Amino acid sequence: MSKRSAIVTLAGILEEHRALLKDQLGKDEGALFEIANRYALRHRKADQRGDL
């Protein structure tokens, strides 16, 4: 499994448990998803960074 694939899988698992993360981490929970979103790991939008 590639590193990218592993991170995408992890982001999906975190998304499934987002409510729990928010309860446990508070506002810091959003930082996890910001990373995945900023680097085109989840939605693959034009304004996101691709592979470095």
mmCIF file of N, CA, C and O in Angstrom:
data_model
loop_
_atom_site.group_PDB
_atom_site.id
_atom_site.type_symbol
_atom_site.label_atom_id
_atom_site.label_comp_id
_atom_site.label_asym_id
_atom_site.label_seq_id
_atom_site.Cartn_x
_atom_site.Cartn_y
_atom_site.Cartn_z
ATOM 1 N N MET A 1 0.851 -1.179 0.000
ATOM 2 C CA MET A 1 0.000 0.000 0.000
ATOM 3 C C MET A 1 0.896 1.242 0.000
ATOM 4 O O MET A 1 1.847 1.325 0.754
ATOM 5 N N SER A 2 0.576 2.194 -0.821
ATOM 6 C CA SER A 2 1.368 3.419 -0.874
ATOM 7 C C SER A 2 1.068 4.320 0.323
ATOM 8 O O SER A 2 0.037 4.178 0.984
ATOM 9 N N LYS A 3 1.977 5.234 0.579
ATOM 10 C CA LYS A 3 1.760 6.179 1.682
ATOM 11 C C LYS A 3 0.500 6.994 1.430
ATOM 12 O O LYS A 3 -0.290 7.223 2.340
ATOM 13 N N ARG A 4 0.330 7.417 0.195
ATOM 14 C CA ARG A 4 -0.847 8.225 -0.152
ATOM 15 C C ARG A 4 -2.132 7.438 0.109
ATOM 16 O O ARG A 4 -3.077 7.947 0.705
ATOM 17 N N SER A 5 -2.153 6.207 -0.337
ATOM 18 C CA SER A 5 -3.328 5.369 -0.144
ATOM 19 C C SER A 5 -3.622 5.162 1.339
ATOM 20 O O SER A 5 -4.781 5.196 1.757
ATOM 21 N N ALA A 6 -2.575 4.970 2.120
ATOM 22 C CA ALA A 6 -2.748 4.789 3.564
ATOM 23 C C ALA A 6 -3.336 6.044 4.205
ATOM 24 O O ALA A 6 -4.212 5.960 5.065
ATOM 25 N N ILE A 7 -2.875 7.212 3.783
ATOM 26 C CA ILE A 7 -3.369 8.467 4.344
ATOM 27 C C ILE A 7 -4.822 8.700 3.940
ATOM 28 O O ILE A 7 -5.637 9.135 4.749
ATOM 29 N N VAL A 8 -5.152 8.388 2.692
ATOM 30 C CA VAL A 8 -6.540 8.533 2.231
ATOM 31 C C VAL A 8 -7.453 7.600 3.026
ATOM 32 O O VAL A 8 -8.541 7.992 3.452
ATOM 33 N N THR A 9 -6.998 6.385 3.272
ATOM 34 C CA THR A 9 -7.778 5.431 4.072
ATOM 35 C C THR A 9 -7.965 5.952 5.488
ATOM 36 O O THR A 9 -9.069 5.909 6.040
ATOM 37 N N LEU A 10 -6.897 6.449 6.077
ATOM 38 C CA LEU A 10 -6.979 7.007 7.428
ATOM 39 C C LEU A 10 -7.941 8.190 7.479
ATOM 40 O O LEU A 10 -8.760 8.291 8.396
ATOM 41 N N ALA A 11 -7.879 9.069 6.490
ATOM 42 C CA ALA A 11 -8.787 10.219 6.452
ATOM 43 C C ALA A 11 -10.243 9.757 6.393
ATOM 44 O O ALA A 11 -11.114 10.340 7.034
ATOM 45 N N GLY A 12 -10.503 8.697 5.631
ATOM 46 C CA GLY A 12 -11.860 8.155 5.559
ATOM 47 C C GLY A 12 -12.339 7.604 6.891
ATOM 48 O O GLY A 12 -13.485 7.816 7.292
ATOM 49 N N ILE A 13 -11.453 6.914 7.592
ATOM 50 C CA ILE A 13 -11.800 6.378 8.906
ATOM 51 C C ILE A 13 -12.041 7.509 9.899
ATOM 52 O O ILE A 13 -12.994 7.473 10.687
ATOM 53 N N LEU A 14 -11.181 8.511 9.855
ATOM 54 C CA LEU A 14 -11.358 9.659 10.747
ATOM 55 C C LEU A 14 -12.686 10.359 10.469
ATOM 56 O O LEU A 14 -13.369 10.806 11.391
ATOM 57 N N GLU A 15 -13.049 10.458 9.191
ATOM 58 C CA GLU A 15 -14.315 11.096 8.817
ATOM 59 C C GLU A 15 -15.494 10.334 9.416
ATOM 60 O O GLU A 15 -16.442 10.944 9.912
ATOM 61 N N GLU A 16 -15.419 9.011 9.389
ATOM 62 C CA GLU A 16 -16.496 8.199 9.954
ATOM 63 C C GLU A 16 -16.657 8.435 11.454
ATOM 64 O O GLU A 16 -17.750 8.270 11.994
ATOM 65 N N HIS A 17 -15.579 8.812 12.113
ATOM 66 C CA HIS A 17 -15.591 9.002 13.564
ATOM 67 C C HIS A 17 -15.410 10.473 13.952
ATOM 68 O O HIS A 17 -14.948 10.775 15.046
ATOM 69 N N ARG A 18 -15.784 11.349 13.051
ATOM 70 C CA ARG A 18 -15.541 12.776 13.266
ATOM 71 C C ARG A 18 -16.224 13.316 14.519
ATOM 72 O O ARG A 18 -15.652 14.128 15.244
ATOM 73 N N ALA A 19 -17.427 12.874 14.795
ATOM 74 C CA ALA A 19 -18.140 13.359 15.985
ATOM 75 C C ALA A 19 -17.376 12.990 17.258
ATOM 76 O O ALA A 19 -17.241 13.812 18.168
ATOM 77 N N LEU A 20 -16.866 11.777 17.304
ATOM 78 C CA LEU A 20 -16.083 11.340 18.456
ATOM 79 C C LEU A 20 -14.793 12.153 18.572
ATOM 80 O O LEU A 20 -14.414 12.581 19.666
ATOM 81 N N LEU A 21 -14.131 12.371 17.440
ATOM 82 C CA LEU A 21 -12.907 13.176 17.447
ATOM 83 C C LEU A 21 -13.183 14.585 17.952
ATOM 84 O O LEU A 21 -12.412 15.130 18.738
ATOM 85 N N LYS A 22 -14.285 15.163 17.484
ATOM 86 C CA LYS A 22 -14.624 16.514 17.904
ATOM 87 C C LYS A 22 -14.887 16.558 19.402
ATOM 88 O O LYS A 22 -14.476 17.490 20.090
ATOM 89 N N ASP A 23 -15.532 15.524 19.909
ATOM 90 C CA ASP A 23 -15.811 15.447 21.339
ATOM 91 C C ASP A 23 -14.515 15.330 22.145
ATOM 92 O O ASP A 23 -14.366 15.951 23.187
ATOM 93 N N GLN A 24 -13.573 14.559 21.647
ATOM 94 C CA GLN A 24 -12.328 14.309 22.372
ATOM 95 C C GLN A 24 -11.271 15.399 22.155
ATOM 96 O O GLN A 24 -10.503 15.708 23.057
ATOM 97 N N LEU A 25 -11.211 15.954 20.942
ATOM 98 C CA LEU A 25 -10.166 16.919 20.610
ATOM 99 C C LEU A 25 -10.641 18.364 20.579
ATOM 100 O O LEU A 25 -9.827 19.275 20.484
ATOM 101 N N GLY A 26 -11.936 18.553 20.598
ATOM 102 C CA GLY A 26 -12.466 19.911 20.502
ATOM 103 C C GLY A 26 -12.186 20.509 19.130
ATOM 104 O O GLY A 26 -12.260 19.824 18.117
ATOM 105 N N LYS A 27 -11.830 21.781 19.118
ATOM 106 C CA LYS A 27 -11.625 22.460 17.825
ATOM 107 C C LYS A 27 -10.401 21.957 17.071
ATOM 108 O O LYS A 27 -10.282 22.179 15.872
ATOM 109 N N ASP A 28 -9.490 21.252 17.735
ATOM 110 C CA ASP A 28 -8.308 20.724 17.053
ATOM 111 C C ASP A 28 -8.646 19.632 16.051
ATOM 112 O O ASP A 28 -7.857 19.326 15.164
ATOM 113 N N GLU A 29 -9.813 19.051 16.172
ATOM 114 C CA GLU A 29 -10.254 18.010 15.245
ATOM 115 C C GLU A 29 -10.244 18.513 13.817
ATOM 116 O O GLU A 29 -9.875 17.802 12.887
ATOM 117 N N GLY A 30 -10.574 19.763 13.616
ATOM 118 C CA GLY A 30 -10.613 20.327 12.269
ATOM 119 C C GLY A 30 -9.267 20.363 11.583
ATOM 120 O O GLY A 30 -9.182 20.293 10.355
ATOM 121 N N ALA A 31 -8.184 20.449 12.343
ATOM 122 C CA ALA A 31 -6.842 20.491 11.765
ATOM 123 C C ALA A 31 -6.526 19.205 11.005
ATOM 124 O O ALA A 31 -5.864 19.248 9.962
ATOM 125 N N LEU A 32 -6.997 18.080 11.496
ATOM 126 C CA LEU A 32 -6.759 16.812 10.804
ATOM 127 C C LEU A 32 -7.367 16.832 9.404
ATOM 128 O O LEU A 32 -6.755 16.385 8.440
ATOM 129 N N PHE A 33 -8.563 17.367 9.303
ATOM 130 C CA PHE A 33 -9.251 17.389 8.023
ATOM 131 C C PHE A 33 -8.726 18.504 7.124
ATOM 132 O O PHE A 33 -8.744 18.393 5.907
ATOM 133 N N GLU A 34 -8.234 19.571 7.727
ATOM 134 C CA GLU A 34 -7.628 20.648 6.942
ATOM 135 C C GLU A 34 -6.416 20.131 6.176
ATOM 136 O O GLU A 34 -6.221 20.461 5.016
ATOM 137 N N ILE A 35 -5.616 19.312 6.821
ATOM 138 C CA ILE A 35 -4.447 18.732 6.155
ATOM 139 C C ILE A 35 -4.888 17.876 4.973
ATOM 140 O O ILE A 35 -4.369 18.016 3.864
ATOM 141 N N ALA A 36 -5.828 16.986 5.204
ATOM 142 C CA ALA A 36 -6.304 16.114 4.132
ATOM 143 C C ALA A 36 -6.918 16.921 2.992
ATOM 144 O O ALA A 36 -6.724 16.601 1.821
ATOM 145 N N ASN A 37 -7.627 17.992 3.320
ATOM 146 C CA ASN A 37 -8.255 18.811 2.283
ATOM 147 C C ASN A 37 -7.236 19.655 1.526
ATOM 148 O O ASN A 37 -7.310 19.785 0.306
ATOM 149 N N ARG A 38 -6.294 20.229 2.217
ATOM 150 C CA ARG A 38 -5.319 21.116 1.594
ATOM 151 C C ARG A 38 -4.445 20.385 0.578
ATOM 152 O O ARG A 38 -4.033 20.944 -0.416
ATOM 153 N N TYR A 39 -4.160 19.118 0.835
ATOM 154 C CA TYR A 39 -3.259 18.372 -0.030
ATOM 155 C C TYR A 39 -3.972 17.410 -0.972
ATOM 156 O O TYR A 39 -3.415 16.419 -1.406
ATOM 157 N N ALA A 40 -5.186 17.696 -1.327
ATOM 158 C CA ALA A 40 -5.941 16.928 -2.324
ATOM 159 C C ALA A 40 -5.977 15.443 -1.993
ATOM 160 O O ALA A 40 -5.829 14.608 -2.865
ATOM 161 N N LEU A 41 -6.153 15.137 -0.732
ATOM 162 C CA LEU A 41 -6.234 13.734 -0.334
ATOM 163 C C LEU A 41 -7.675 13.249 -0.256
ATOM 164 O O LEU A 41 -7.921 12.062 -0.280
ATOM 165 N N ARG A 42 -8.605 14.162 -0.185
ATOM 166 C CA ARG A 42 -9.993 13.748 -0.029
ATOM 167 C C ARG A 42 -10.845 14.122 -1.233
ATOM 168 O O ARG A 42 -11.496 13.284 -1.815
ATOM 169 N N HIS A 43 -10.868 15.392 -1.616
ATOM 170 C CA HIS A 43 -11.843 15.839 -2.610
ATOM 171 C C HIS A 43 -11.254 16.111 -3.991
ATOM 172 O O HIS A 43 -11.985 16.192 -4.952
ATOM 173 N N ARG A 44 -9.964 16.294 -4.076
ATOM 174 C CA ARG A 44 -9.280 16.539 -5.347
ATOM 175 C C ARG A 44 -9.853 17.729 -6.118
ATOM 176 O O ARG A 44 -10.278 17.613 -7.252
ATOM 177 N N LYS A 45 -9.860 18.874 -5.476
ATOM 178 C CA LYS A 45 -10.335 20.101 -6.112
ATOM 179 C C LYS A 45 -9.162 20.841 -6.733
ATOM 180 O O LYS A 45 -8.006 20.643 -6.360
ATOM 181 N N ALA A 46 -9.460 21.743 -7.642
ATOM 182 C CA ALA A 46 -8.415 22.473 -8.369
ATOM 183 C C ALA A 46 -7.553 23.341 -7.467
ATOM 184 O O ALA A 46 -6.378 23.563 -7.748
ATOM 185 N N ASP A 47 -8.099 23.831 -6.364
ATOM 186 C CA ASP A 47 -7.340 24.735 -5.489
ATOM 187 C C ASP A 47 -6.509 23.990 -4.439
ATOM 188 O O ASP A 47 -5.891 24.614 -3.594
ATOM 189 N N GLN A 48 -6.456 22.676 -4.523
ATOM 190 C CA GLN A 48 -5.689 21.908 -3.539
ATOM 191 C C GLN A 48 -4.322 21.552 -4.108
ATOM 192 O O GLN A 48 -4.147 21.452 -5.327
ATOM 193 N N ARG A 49 -3.373 21.339 -3.227
ATOM 194 C CA ARG A 49 -2.031 20.927 -3.633
ATOM 195 C C ARG A 49 -2.037 19.475 -4.042
ATOM 196 O O ARG A 49 -2.689 18.645 -3.438
ATOM 197 N N GLY A 50 -1.269 19.178 -5.055
ATOM 198 C CA GLY A 50 -1.122 17.794 -5.502
ATOM 199 C C GLY A 50 0.076 17.160 -4.826
ATOM 200 O O GLY A 50 0.553 17.638 -3.802
ATOM 201 N N ASP A 51 0.574 16.106 -5.401
ATOM 202 C CA ASP A 51 1.756 15.439 -4.866
ATOM 203 C C ASP A 51 2.947 16.362 -4.929
ATOM 204 O O ASP A 51 3.143 17.095 -5.884
ATOM 205 N N LEU A 52 3.751 16.336 -3.883
ATOM 206 C CA LEU A 52 4.956 17.175 -3.843
ATOM 207 C C LEU A 52 6.151 16.378 -4.264
ATOM 208 O O LEU A 52 6.263 15.244 -4.177
#
